[in-house]
Amino acid sequence: MWHSLQADFPQQLPLTDFERGPLRPQPGEPVALFHWGAGRIQAVNSAEQQLPAWLEPTFYNPEKHARLVVMGRWKERLLLIRVATPAEAKKEDWPGLRSWLLQASAEEFDLLATAAGLASWDEQHRYCGRCATPTRPRNDEFSRECPRCHLRHYPRVAPCIITLVWREDALLLARSPRFAPGVYSTLAGFIETGESAEQALHREVKEEVGVQVGNLRYLGSQAWPFPHSLMLGYWAEYQGGDIQLEEEEIEDAQWFPLDQLPELPPKKAISRYLIDSFLTWHSGR
C-alpha cells in the first residue's frame, strides 16, 4: 500500500504572471521576441534584468511583426516567436534548446517549453498536409488554417510515459547511447494510438528491459520540448523477469542499490524528480 507523499514538482503549479495567447498586440506595445531556428535559440544582449537572455525586448511594429506567433503575455509584455531559417541559426551559432533548459529556472523552463513547441509547430506546418497550399495563422487560437480546403493544423502534443522501476532497496535504471557518459535514468516511451498511459507503461518497460511491473503510481507530468512531448511520470514496482535489453534503444540497464546510485539526470527533469521523490518516500516508510 502506498503511503502519503507531498508532491512538489514545480511544473504542477501554473505559471505566474503568464496569460496564454494568442492575443492581439497593439502598435507600440512592449513585446519580447523569441528567435528560434532548427532547435536553436538566439542569445540576446539585453540590459533588461527582468527578462531571460533568450528574450529580446522591443515594441510592437505591425509592419515587422504581424506574421509572428503571439505566445502570450508575461511580465506585462507580449511574447512573440520569430522562426528563423536553419541556415541563419547555424551560421550565427545560436545555442541549442537543451543548453538553455539546463540553466533555466522552473518558470523559464515552462516558458521555453511553450515557446519551443509553438515555434516547432509553426516551422513545420507552413503548408497544408491535405492539399499543399500555404497555410495562414489564425488570430483566435493556436492554429494554422489552409485558405483552400480550410483544414486547421494545431500544435502537436505527444504523450509519453516515464517510469521509475523499483524493488526492495534497488532501482532499475538504464542509459541510452544519447546520454552523457555515465548518466543513467528512468525508462520512457511514447504512448501509441489506442493505448492508455498504463498500457503503454507495461509495454515500454517490457520492450526496453524485459521485466514485468505492477503497483503503478502516477506522480506528475512535464512538458518536454523534444520536440513536443508530455511526460507522464510513474513509479512501478518490479513483478518479475530478467533484464533483457532492447539494444537499439538501451545501451545498458542495471539494478542499483539505493545507496549506490550512478550519475543521474539534472534536477529540472521529471526523471530526476521520480528518483528523488522515491528516495524521500522510501526513507520515511
Coordinates of N, CA and C in Angstrom, one line a residue, residues 18 24 153 157 159 171 271 284:
F18 N 1.5 34.9 -16.3 CA 1.5 34.5 -17.7 C 0.1 34.3 -18.2
R24 N -4.0 39.9 -29.2 CA -3.9 40.9 -30.3 C -3.0 42.0 -29.8
H153 N -4.4 23.2 -38.7 CA -3.2 22.5 -38.2 C -2.9 23.0 -36.8
V157 N 1.0 17.6 -29.4 CA 1.4 17.2 -28.1 C 1.5 15.7 -28.2
P159 N 2.0 12.4 -26.1 CA 2.1 11.9 -24.7 C 3.0 10.7 -24.6
L171 N 16.8 0.3 -7.5 CA 16.1 0.9 -8.7 C 16.7 0.4 -10.0
S271 N 12.5 12.9 -14.7 CA 13.1 11.6 -14.4 C 13.8 11.7 -13.1
G284 N 11.2 7.2 4.5 CA 10.2 7.5 5.6 C 9.2 6.4 5.8

